[in-house]
Coordinates of C-alpha atoms and ligand atoms in Angstrom, one line a residue:
M408 CA 6.2 -21.4 6.2
K409 CA 5.5 -22.3 3.0
C410 CA 4.4 -19.2 2.4
A411 CA 7.2 -17.5 3.5
E412 CA 8.4 -17.6 0.3
A413 CA 5.1 -17.1 -0.8
G414 CA 5.1 -13.6 0.2
N415 CA 8.1 -12.8 -1.6
M416 CA 6.9 -14.6 -4.5
S417 CA 4.0 -12.5 -4.9
N418 CA 6.0 -9.5 -5.6
G419 CA 8.1 -11.2 -8.1
L420 CA 5.3 -13.1 -9.6
F421 CA 3.6 -10.0 -10.1
S422 CA 6.2 -8.2 -11.9
H423 CA 7.1 -11.1 -14.0
L424 CA 4.6 -13.8 -14.5
L425 CA 1.7 -11.5 -14.4
K426 CA 3.1 -9.4 -17.1
G427 CA 2.8 -12.4 -19.4
A428 CA -0.7 -13.1 -18.4
W429 CA -1.6 -9.5 -18.8
L430 CA -0.3 -9.4 -22.3
L431 CA -2.1 -12.5 -23.1
W432 CA -5.3 -11.1 -21.9
Q433 CA -4.9 -8.0 -23.9
V434 CA -4.3 -10.0 -27.0
L435 CA -7.4 -12.0 -26.4
F436 CA -9.3 -8.9 -25.7
V437 CA -8.2 -7.1 -28.8
A438 CA -8.9 -10.2 -30.8
G439 CA -12.4 -10.0 -29.5
T440 CA -12.6 -13.7 -28.8
G441 CA -15.1 -13.2 -26.0
S442 CA -13.0 -15.4 -23.9
K443 CA -14.0 -15.6 -20.3
L444 CA -10.4 -14.8 -19.4
W445 CA -11.2 -11.2 -19.7
E446 CA -14.1 -9.4 -18.4
V447 CA -14.6 -6.3 -20.4
P448 CA -14.8 -3.3 -18.2
T449 CA -17.6 -1.0 -19.2
A450 CA -16.7 2.6 -19.3
S451 CA -19.7 3.3 -17.1
F452 CA -22.6 1.2 -16.3
T453 CA -25.9 1.6 -18.0
S454 CA -28.9 0.2 -16.3
S455 CA -29.1 -2.6 -18.7
S456 CA -25.6 -3.8 -18.5
N457 CA -25.5 -7.4 -17.6
L458 CA -22.2 -9.1 -17.6
S459 CA -23.3 -11.9 -15.4
E460 CA -20.6 -14.5 -15.4
G461 CA -21.7 -18.0 -15.0
L462 CA -20.0 -20.5 -12.9
H463 CA -18.8 -22.3 -10.3
W464 CA -15.8 -22.9 -8.4
V465 CA -16.3 -26.1 -6.6
P466 CA -14.2 -26.8 -3.6
H467 CA -13.3 -29.9 -2.2
C468 CA -12.6 -33.1 -0.7
Q469 CA -13.2 -36.4 -2.2
N470 CA -15.8 -37.3 0.4
R471 CA -18.0 -34.3 -0.2
H472 CA -21.4 -35.0 -1.3
P473 CA -22.2 -34.0 -4.8
Q474 CA -25.3 -32.2 -3.4
D475 CA -22.8 -29.9 -1.8
R476 CA -22.0 -28.6 -5.1
V477 CA -23.0 -25.0 -5.7
R478 CA -23.0 -22.9 -8.8
I479 CA -21.7 -19.4 -8.3
T480 CA -22.6 -16.3 -10.4
A481 CA -21.6 -12.7 -10.0
D482 CA -23.2 -9.8 -11.7
V483 CA -21.2 -6.8 -12.9
P484 CA -22.2 -4.3 -11.7
P485 CA -23.4 -6.0 -8.5
R486 CA -26.8 -5.5 -7.1
L487 CA -26.4 -4.2 -3.6
D488 CA -29.9 -3.5 -2.3
G489 CA -30.6 -4.8 1.1
T490 CA -28.9 -5.4 4.4
W491 CA -25.6 -7.4 4.7
V492 CA -24.3 -8.7 7.9
S493 CA -21.3 -10.3 9.5
T494 CA -21.5 -14.1 10.0
R495 CA -19.0 -14.2 12.8
C496 CA -16.8 -12.0 15.0
E497 CA -14.5 -10.4 12.4
V498 CA -10.8 -9.8 13.0
R499 CA -9.0 -7.0 11.3
P500 CA -5.3 -6.3 11.4
G501 CA -4.2 -4.7 14.6
P502 CA -6.0 -6.7 15.8
E503 CA -9.5 -5.1 15.8
F504 CA -12.6 -7.1 16.5
L505 CA -15.9 -6.1 15.0
T506 CA -19.3 -7.0 13.5
R507 CA -20.8 -5.1 10.6
S508 CA -24.3 -4.5 9.2
Y509 CA -24.5 -2.5 6.0
T510 CA -27.7 -1.4 4.3
F511 CA -27.8 -0.2 0.7
H512 CA -30.9 1.6 -0.6
P513 CA -32.0 1.7 -4.2
N514 CA -31.3 5.5 -4.3
R515 CA -27.6 4.7 -3.6
H516 CA -27.8 5.8 -0.1
L517 CA -26.1 3.6 2.4
Q518 CA -26.2 3.3 6.2
A519 CA -23.4 1.2 7.7
L520 CA -23.2 0.1 11.3
Q521 CA -19.9 -1.1 12.7
H522 CA -19.6 -2.5 16.3
Y523 CA -16.1 -2.7 17.8
Y524 CA -15.2 -4.9 20.7
T525 CA -12.4 -5.3 23.2
D526 CA -12.3 -9.1 22.9
S527 CA -11.7 -11.7 20.2
T528 CA -15.1 -13.2 20.6
C529 CA -17.1 -10.0 20.2
G530 CA -18.6 -10.4 23.6
D531 CA -17.6 -7.0 25.1
P532 CA -18.8 -4.1 22.9
A533 CA -16.6 -1.0 23.2
Y534 CA -18.2 1.4 20.7
S535 CA -20.4 1.5 17.6
L536 CA -20.1 3.7 14.5
L537 CA -23.1 4.7 12.5
I538 CA -22.1 5.8 9.0
W539 CA -24.3 7.6 6.5
G540 CA -23.3 8.2 2.9
K541 CA -23.8 7.5 -0.8
L542 CA -22.1 5.0 -3.0
R543 CA -21.5 5.4 -6.7
L544 CA -20.6 2.3 -8.7
R545 CA -18.0 3.3 -11.3
Q546 CA -16.7 0.5 -13.4
A547 CA -15.5 -3.0 -13.6
S548 CA -12.1 -3.2 -12.0
W549 CA -9.2 -3.6 -14.3
I550 CA -7.0 -4.8 -11.5
T551 CA -9.2 -7.2 -9.7
S552 CA -11.1 -9.1 -12.3
G553 CA -14.7 -9.7 -11.3
G554 CA -14.8 -6.7 -8.9
T555 CA -16.5 -3.4 -9.4
E556 CA -14.9 -0.1 -8.4
A557 CA -17.1 2.3 -6.5
E558 CA -16.8 5.6 -4.8
P559 CA -18.2 6.2 -1.4
H560 CA -19.1 9.6 -0.1
L561 CA -19.6 9.9 3.6
S562 CA -22.0 12.5 4.9
K563 CA -21.9 11.7 8.6
V564 CA -20.4 9.3 11.1
G565 CA -21.9 9.0 14.6
I566 CA -20.4 7.2 17.6
V567 CA -21.9 5.5 20.6
V568 CA -19.5 4.5 23.3
H569 CA -20.7 1.5 25.3
S570 CA -18.8 1.8 28.6
V571 CA -16.7 4.1 30.7
A572 CA -13.6 1.9 30.1
A573 CA -14.1 2.1 26.3
R574 CA -14.5 5.9 26.6
Q575 CA -11.2 6.1 28.4
R576 CA -9.4 4.0 25.8
L577 CA -10.8 6.1 23.0
A578 CA -10.1 9.4 24.6
S579 CA -6.5 8.5 25.1
G580 CA -6.1 7.7 21.4
L581 CA -8.0 10.5 19.8
P582 CA -7.6 14.2 19.6
P583 CA -9.2 15.8 22.7
V584 CA -11.8 17.5 20.7
C585 CA -13.6 16.0 17.7
V586 CA -16.2 17.9 15.8
G587 CA -16.8 19.9 19.0
L588 CA -17.2 16.7 20.9
T589 CA -15.1 16.3 24.0
L590 CA -14.5 12.5 24.1
G591 CA -13.7 12.5 27.8
R592 CA -17.2 13.7 28.6
V593 CA -19.3 11.6 26.3
V594 CA -22.1 9.6 28.0
P595 CA -22.1 5.9 27.3
G596 CA -25.1 4.8 25.3
K597 CA -25.7 8.2 23.6
L598 CA -25.1 9.0 20.0
Y599 CA -22.6 11.7 19.1
E600 CA -21.4 13.1 15.8
L601 CA -17.8 12.2 15.1
Y602 CA -17.7 13.4 11.5
N603 CA -19.7 15.5 9.1
T604 CA -19.0 17.0 5.7
R605 CA -17.9 20.3 7.3
A606 CA -15.5 18.8 9.7
G607 CA -12.0 17.4 8.9
R608 CA -11.3 13.7 9.1
G609 CA -8.7 14.0 11.9
C610 CA -10.9 12.1 14.3
L611 CA -11.7 9.3 11.9
A612 CA -8.1 8.9 10.9
A613 CA -7.0 8.7 14.5
L614 CA -9.5 5.8 14.9
G615 CA -8.0 4.1 11.9
F616 CA -11.4 4.5 10.3
S617 CA -12.1 4.7 6.7
M618 CA -14.6 3.3 4.3
M619 CA -12.1 2.6 1.6
E620 CA -13.4 -1.0 1.7
L621 CA -16.3 0.3 -0.4
G622 CA -13.9 1.1 -3.2
L623 CA -14.0 -2.5 -4.4
I624 CA -17.2 -4.6 -4.5
R625 CA -18.3 -8.0 -5.6
V626 CA -21.5 -9.8 -5.0
E627 CA -21.6 -13.6 -5.4
M628 CA -24.7 -15.6 -5.6
Q629 CA -24.5 -19.3 -4.7
H630 CA -27.1 -21.5 -6.3
H631 CA -27.4 -24.6 -4.3
S632 CA -28.7 -27.7 -5.9
H633 CA -31.6 -28.0 -3.4
G634 CA -32.8 -24.7 -4.7
G635 CA -31.6 -22.3 -2.1
K636 CA -29.5 -19.3 -2.8
I637 CA -27.0 -17.4 -0.8
L638 CA -25.8 -13.9 -1.5
E639 CA -22.4 -12.7 -0.3
L640 CA -21.0 -9.2 -0.4
F641 CA -17.2 -8.9 -0.8
L642 CA -15.8 -5.5 0.1
G643 CA -12.2 -4.4 -0.3
D644 CA -9.5 -5.6 2.0
I645 CA -8.0 -3.7 4.9
H646 CA -4.3 -3.0 4.7
T647 CA -2.3 -5.0 7.3
D648 CA -0.1 -1.9 8.0
W649 CA -2.0 0.4 10.2
T650 CA -0.4 3.5 8.8
Q651 CA -1.6 2.6 5.3
R652 CA -5.1 1.6 6.0
T653 CA -6.9 4.9 5.6
H654 CA -5.6 5.6 2.1
Y655 CA -5.0 2.1 0.7
R656 CA -7.1 1.4 -2.3
P657 CA -8.2 -2.3 -2.0
T658 CA -7.3 -4.9 -4.6
G659 CA -8.4 -7.9 -2.6
Y660 CA -11.4 -8.6 -0.4
Q661 CA -12.3 -9.1 3.2
Q662 CA -14.3 -12.1 4.3
P663 CA -17.8 -11.6 2.8
L664 CA -20.9 -10.3 4.6
Q665 CA -24.0 -12.3 3.9
N666 CA -27.4 -10.9 2.8
A667 CA -29.8 -10.8 5.7
M668 CA -32.4 -12.5 3.6
H669 CA -30.2 -15.0 1.8
H670 CA -27.6 -16.4 4.2
I671 CA -26.3 -19.7 5.2
H672 CA -28.5 -21.4 7.8
P673 CA -28.3 -21.6 10.6
C674 CA -26.5 -18.3 11.4
P675 CA -27.3 -17.2 14.9
V676 CA -24.7 -14.4 14.5
C677 CA -26.4 -13.0 11.4
A678 CA -29.7 -12.7 13.3
L679 CA -28.0 -10.9 16.3
V680 CA -26.1 -8.5 14.0
Y681 CA -29.2 -7.9 11.9
R682 CA -31.3 -6.9 14.9
S683 CA -28.6 -4.7 16.4
S684 CA -28.6 -1.0 16.5
E685 CA -25.9 1.6 17.5
Q686 CA -27.5 1.6 21.0
R687 CA -27.7 -2.1 21.2
P688 CA -24.7 -3.8 19.8
P689 CA -24.8 -7.5 19.3
V690 CA -23.1 -9.5 22.0
L691 CA -21.9 -12.7 20.5
P692 CA -22.1 -15.9 22.5
R693 CA -18.8 -17.3 23.8
R694 CA -17.7 -20.2 21.8
S695 CA -16.5 -23.3 23.5
A696 CA -12.8 -23.3 22.8
A697 CA -12.3 -25.2 19.6
S698 CA -9.8 -27.9 20.3
A699 CA -9.3 -29.1 16.9
S700 CA -6.0 -30.6 15.8
L701 CA -4.1 -29.5 12.7
A702 CA -3.7 -33.1 11.7
G703 CA -5.0 -33.9 8.2
R704 CA -5.8 -32.1 5.0
W705 CA -7.3 -28.6 4.9
V706 CA -8.6 -27.0 1.7
S707 CA -10.0 -23.7 0.6
Q708 CA -13.8 -23.3 0.7
R709 CA -13.8 -21.2 -2.4
C710 CA -11.8 -19.5 -5.0
E711 CA -9.8 -16.9 -3.1
T712 CA -8.7 -13.5 -4.2
R713 CA -5.4 -12.0 -3.1
P714 CA -4.7 -8.3 -2.9
T715 CA -2.3 -8.5 -5.6
V716 CA -4.6 -9.8 -8.2
L717 CA -4.2 -13.4 -8.3
F718 CA -6.9 -16.0 -7.6
L719 CA -6.0 -19.2 -5.9
T720 CA -7.0 -22.2 -3.9
R721 CA -5.0 -23.6 -1.0
D722 CA -4.6 -27.2 0.1
F723 CA -2.5 -28.0 3.1
S724 CA -1.6 -31.1 4.9
F725 CA -0.2 -31.2 8.4
D726 CA 1.4 -34.1 10.3
P727 CA 1.8 -33.1 13.9
E728 CA 3.7 -36.1 14.8
Q729 CA 6.5 -35.5 12.4
Q730 CA 5.9 -31.7 12.5
V731 CA 5.9 -31.6 8.7
W732 CA 3.5 -29.9 6.3
E733 CA 2.9 -29.5 2.7
G734 CA 1.0 -26.7 1.0
I735 CA -0.3 -26.6 -2.5
Y736 CA -1.3 -23.3 -4.0
R737 CA -3.1 -23.3 -7.3
H738 CA -3.1 -20.0 -9.0
Y739 CA -5.7 -18.9 -11.6
S740 CA -6.2 -15.9 -13.8
D741 CA -10.0 -15.6 -13.2
P742 CA -12.2 -15.1 -10.2
F743 CA -13.9 -18.5 -10.6
C744 CA -10.6 -20.3 -10.5
S745 CA -11.2 -22.0 -13.8
Q746 CA -8.1 -20.9 -15.7
P747 CA -5.0 -22.3 -14.1
M748 CA -1.8 -20.4 -14.3
F749 CA 0.6 -22.3 -12.1
T750 CA 0.7 -24.5 -9.1
L751 CA 3.1 -24.2 -6.3
R752 CA 3.9 -27.0 -3.9
A753 CA 5.8 -26.1 -0.8
S754 CA 6.8 -28.2 2.1
G755 CA 8.9 -28.2 5.3
H756 CA 8.6 -28.3 9.0
Y757 CA 6.6 -26.4 11.6
A758 CA 6.5 -25.9 15.3
Q759 CA 3.6 -24.9 17.5
G760 CA 4.3 -22.0 19.8
N761 CA 2.4 -20.2 22.5
P762 CA -1.2 -19.1 22.7
S763 CA -1.4 -15.6 21.1
S764 CA -1.6 -12.7 23.6
K765 CA -3.1 -10.4 20.9
V766 CA -5.8 -12.7 19.6
L767 CA -7.2 -14.7 22.4
G768 CA -8.0 -18.3 21.2
A769 CA -5.3 -18.2 18.4
T770 CA -2.0 -19.9 18.5
E771 CA 1.5 -18.9 17.3
F772 CA 3.4 -21.1 14.9
V773 CA 6.7 -21.0 13.1
F774 CA 6.9 -22.5 9.7
K775 CA 10.0 -23.4 7.7
V776 CA 9.9 -23.9 4.0
T777 CA 12.6 -26.2 2.7
Q778 CA 11.3 -27.3 -0.6
V779 CA 9.2 -25.6 -3.3
R780 CA 8.1 -27.2 -6.6
I781 CA 6.3 -25.3 -9.3
T782 CA 4.2 -26.5 -12.2
A783 CA 3.4 -24.0 -15.0
M784 CA -0.2 -24.6 -16.1
E785 CA -0.2 -22.5 -19.2
E786 CA 2.2 -21.5 -21.9
P787 CA 3.0 -17.9 -21.0
T788 CA 4.0 -18.9 -17.5
A789 CA 6.2 -21.7 -18.7
K790 CA 7.9 -19.4 -21.2
L791 CA 8.6 -16.8 -18.5
L792 CA 10.1 -19.3 -16.2
N793 CA 12.0 -20.9 -19.1
E794 CA 13.7 -17.6 -19.8
T795 CA 15.3 -17.2 -16.4
R796 CA 19.0 -17.3 -16.1
P797 CA 20.6 -20.7 -15.4
G798 CA 20.9 -21.5 -11.8
K799 CA 18.4 -19.0 -10.7
C800 CA 15.1 -20.8 -11.0
G801 CA 15.0 -24.5 -11.5
R802 CA 16.4 -25.9 -14.7
A803 CA 16.6 -23.1 -17.2
G804 CA 15.2 -24.2 -20.5
G805 CA 13.5 -27.1 -18.8
W806 CA 10.1 -25.6 -18.1
E807 CA 7.2 -27.1 -19.8
V808 CA 3.5 -26.8 -19.3
G809 CA 2.3 -29.4 -16.8
V810 CA 5.8 -30.6 -15.8
E811 CA 6.7 -30.0 -12.2
Q812 CA 10.2 -28.5 -11.4
D813 CA 11.9 -28.6 -8.0
L814 CA 13.4 -25.2 -7.0
T815 CA 15.4 -26.6 -4.2
P816 CA 18.6 -27.1 -6.2
T817 CA 18.6 -23.4 -7.1
H818 CA 17.7 -22.4 -3.5
G819 CA 14.5 -21.0 -4.8
C820 CA 13.7 -18.8 -7.7
T821 CA 15.1 -15.3 -7.9
V822 CA 12.5 -14.1 -10.4
L823 CA 9.7 -15.3 -8.2
G824 CA 11.3 -13.9 -5.0
I825 CA 11.4 -17.4 -3.5
K826 CA 14.4 -18.1 -1.2
L827 CA 15.0 -21.5 0.3
P828 CA 15.1 -22.3 3.1
H829 CA 12.8 -19.7 4.5
K830 CA 11.0 -19.1 7.8
E831 CA 7.7 -17.6 8.6
F832 CA 5.9 -16.5 11.8
E833 CA 2.3 -17.5 11.8
L834 CA -0.9 -17.2 13.7
F835 CA -3.6 -20.0 13.5
K836 CA -7.0 -20.4 15.0
F837 CA -9.8 -22.9 14.8
E838 CA -13.5 -22.1 14.8
P839 CA -16.5 -24.3 14.2
D840 CA -18.7 -23.5 11.1
H841 CA -22.5 -23.5 11.1
R842 CA -22.5 -27.3 11.0
K843 CA -20.0 -27.4 13.8
H844 CA -17.3 -28.6 11.5
P845 CA -13.9 -27.2 12.3
L846 CA -12.5 -24.3 10.2
L847 CA -8.9 -23.4 10.1
F848 CA -7.9 -19.7 9.9
I849 CA -4.3 -19.0 8.9
G850 CA -2.7 -15.6 9.3
E851 CA -3.3 -12.9 6.8
R852 CA -0.3 -12.1 4.5
P853 CA 1.2 -8.7 4.7
T854 CA -0.6 -6.6 2.1
D855 CA 2.6 -5.2 0.7
G856 CA 3.6 -8.7 -0.5
S857 CA 6.4 -9.1 2.0
S858 CA 6.7 -12.2 4.2
P859 CA 6.2 -12.4 7.9
D860 CA 9.8 -13.4 8.4
R861 CA 10.2 -11.8 11.8
P862 CA 8.2 -12.2 15.0
Q863 CA 7.2 -8.5 14.8
K864 CA 5.6 -9.3 11.4
R865 CA 3.5 -12.1 12.7
P866 CA -0.1 -11.6 11.4
T867 CA -2.9 -10.3 13.7
S868 CA -5.8 -11.2 11.4
F869 CA -6.7 -14.1 9.2
Q870 CA -7.3 -15.3 5.6
A871 CA -10.4 -17.1 4.5
P872 CA -11.0 -20.2 6.6
M873 CA -10.2 -23.6 5.3
V874 CA -12.2 -26.8 5.8
L875 CA -11.0 -30.1 7.0
C876 CA -11.3 -33.0 4.6
S877 CA -12.5 -35.6 7.1
G878 CA -11.5 -39.2 7.0
G879 CA -7.8 -38.5 7.2
E880 CA -7.3 -38.6 3.5
R881 CA -3.7 -38.4 2.6
P882 CA -2.6 -35.6 0.3
H883 CA -2.0 -37.2 -3.1
H884 CA 1.7 -37.6 -3.1
Q885 CA 1.8 -39.1 -6.5
P886 CA 2.7 -36.4 -8.9
P887 CA -0.7 -35.4 -10.1
H888 CA 0.5 -32.4 -11.9
H889 CA 1.3 -34.0 -15.1
S890 CA -2.2 -34.8 -15.8
E891 CA -3.6 -31.5 -14.7
S892 CA -2.5 -29.7 -17.8
G893 CA -4.9 -31.9 -19.7
F894 CA -7.9 -30.2 -18.2
N895 CA -9.1 -26.9 -19.3
S896 CA -11.6 -24.6 -18.0
K897 CA -14.3 -25.9 -20.2
Q898 CA -14.2 -29.1 -18.5
V899 CA -14.3 -27.4 -15.2
Q900 CA -17.4 -25.7 -16.3
V901 CA -19.3 -28.8 -16.8
T902 CA -21.7 -28.3 -14.0
G903 CA -24.8 -30.0 -15.2
N904 CA -23.7 -33.6 -15.0
G905 CA -20.6 -35.4 -14.9
T906 CA -20.4 -35.2 -11.2
E907 CA -17.7 -37.7 -10.8
R908 CA -15.6 -36.1 -13.3
L909 CA -16.0 -32.8 -11.8
T910 CA -15.2 -34.1 -8.4
Q911 CA -12.0 -35.6 -9.8
L912 CA -11.1 -32.4 -11.5
V913 CA -11.6 -30.4 -8.5
L914 CA -9.5 -32.8 -6.5
L915 CA -6.7 -32.4 -8.9
L916 CA -7.1 -28.7 -8.9
L917 CA -7.1 -28.4 -5.2
G918 CA -4.1 -30.3 -4.8
S919 CA -1.9 -27.6 -5.6
V920 CA -0.9 -24.4 -4.2
L921 CA 0.2 -21.3 -4.0
C922 CA 2.3 -19.9 -1.6
S923 CA 3.0 -17.3 -3.5
L924 CA 0.5 -15.2 -3.2
S925 CA 0.1 -14.9 -0.1
G926 CA -0.1 -17.5 0.9
I927 CA 0.5 -19.5 3.2
H928 CA 0.4 -19.2 5.9
Ligands
NAG761 C1 -28.6 -10.9 -16.4 O1 -29.1 -11.9 -17.2 C2 -29.6 -13.0 -16.6 C3 -30.0 -14.1 -17.6 O2 -30.4 -13.5 -18.8 C4 -30.8 -12.6 -15.7 O3 -31.3 -13.7 -15.1 C5 -30.3 -11.6 -14.7 O4 -31.4 -11.1 -13.9 C6 -29.7 -10.4 -15.4 N1 -29.1 -9.5 -14.4 C7 -29.3 -8.2 -14.5 C8 -28.5 -7.4 -13.5 O5 -30.0 -7.7 -15.4
NAG762 C1 12.3 -23.8 -22.9 O1 13.6 -23.7 -23.5 C2 14.0 -24.8 -24.2 C3 15.5 -24.5 -24.6 O2 15.6 -23.2 -25.1 C4 13.1 -25.0 -25.4 O3 13.5 -26.1 -26.2 C5 11.7 -25.2 -24.9 O4 10.8 -25.2 -26.0 C6 11.3 -24.0 -24.1 N1 10.0 -24.3 -23.5 C7 9.0 -23.4 -23.5 C8 7.7 -23.8 -22.9 O5 9.1 -22.3 -24.0
NAG763 C1 -27.1 -34.7 -17.3 O1 -28.1 -34.7 -16.3 C2 -29.4 -34.7 -16.9 C3 -30.4 -34.6 -15.9 O2 -29.9 -34.5 -14.6 C4 -29.6 -36.0 -17.7 O3 -30.8 -36.0 -18.4 C5 -28.5 -36.1 -18.8 O4 -28.6 -37.3 -19.5 C6 -27.1 -35.9 -18.1 N1 -26.1 -35.9 -19.1 C7 -25.0 -36.6 -19.1 C8 -24.1 -36.5 -20.2 O5 -24.8 -37.4 -18.2

């Protein structure tokens, strides 16, 4: 799909576009302008460091109520104290289905509980892991702006197997003896030690288990206009390639856990997960099959972070009758999506396939990208594209900030790794949110930046969900991109008033896209 190219793009983008952005950041940094573009990493945190960023990325559709606006802040370093829980059945590449409850104590000790299931609705618990350890926050991440690097030290991992069938499956995949534990003989419901500091990690690795996710951390606080606040904990992403996952250092995030005391209401899953223990795993209620249609316009709920360091929002429109789609990926250089870098608009055809046999409830799709248009939103990006060889990436010498270029005549853009036309194998699913509004989950992009251009590379997990803009709004087909360049982040940051203007701005911003990064899906 659109993203097909997107995947490729990310590699190229990285190596090319990003270099420009990176240079620019360094210049700003050195100049000491205090620009928000760059978050100064502190060598180490002192108790008083407070690099709280202010702001707000505001999603959304025209018809959203201004009251829905939220202001988002994130402290660096993050404050982790408390218990953080899954808000739904989580799907990891593989696929693996799990729920998590992590507790951080002020003395840096942590206790994490992970419940694994055999089914995609988290209704049939297989086993639970109880993890004890310590976490040391190290420094603001240089790679993933807004994130904090941390170092987990595991002291112990315990396992409780919940059924005889689960025991059999585990025993067949693990070394016969782990830490003196003979898996074939464990009693369901009883806690056994699977790892301690004296034992090797063979058993953990065989399970595909690691806590590398604690290597990158971000806590976002949403301040709602009605006075409520919601705390979300973003932990590092899990590599989509199973063989990489135990040593991959994350540069993107998983879907956030929410603070047990400050979460979105209602959240029945939060309560179940919060009250669970290794002996009593949460059994999530079966959902009625969400029978939503793809038709309409779907947008990101928030500023999203991709493993390879870019920040973006997505905005897709699908027309099931014509089987055509358009995806707009807006890329930014900051974690609040306030500094636009470039916008990618991809379009083409798609076909719905069979229900997925790996992720029950999800559906397979094939996307074809036939057209990609790009708008540079800042000078360095325009310059980089402008310097490509003639015939390789749009009209060489014709790139200008705010002016869209069609890459179709050059069959893509070599420097961005975009090839046209391009095909992608996808996995979609629908799920209702806490207000019973439909959410669209599109397949996770391969972490290595490649594209799922073969059926074997079809995703088994998902990106952040998108929300439907109700009312069947049409995507704005008028070229909105010319005007976009006129907005800068300062305007975006006007949160106090100017609601209408903000809404307009957001609309404009949303309109674009990014396949590149990862897009699409
Ligand atoms: C950072 O500063 C803000 C405003 O001064 C304050 O409300 C917040 O509690 C501080 N955070 C930390 C971690 O000190
Ligand atoms: C792109 O190249 C053309 C021709 O060399 C030049 O006139 C124009 O200023 C360049 N644009 C940018 C944004 O560098
Ligand atoms: C912003 O809102 C405040 C109160 O909500 C109001 O007093 C003020 O006049 C508004 N400013 C503008 C520029 O609309």
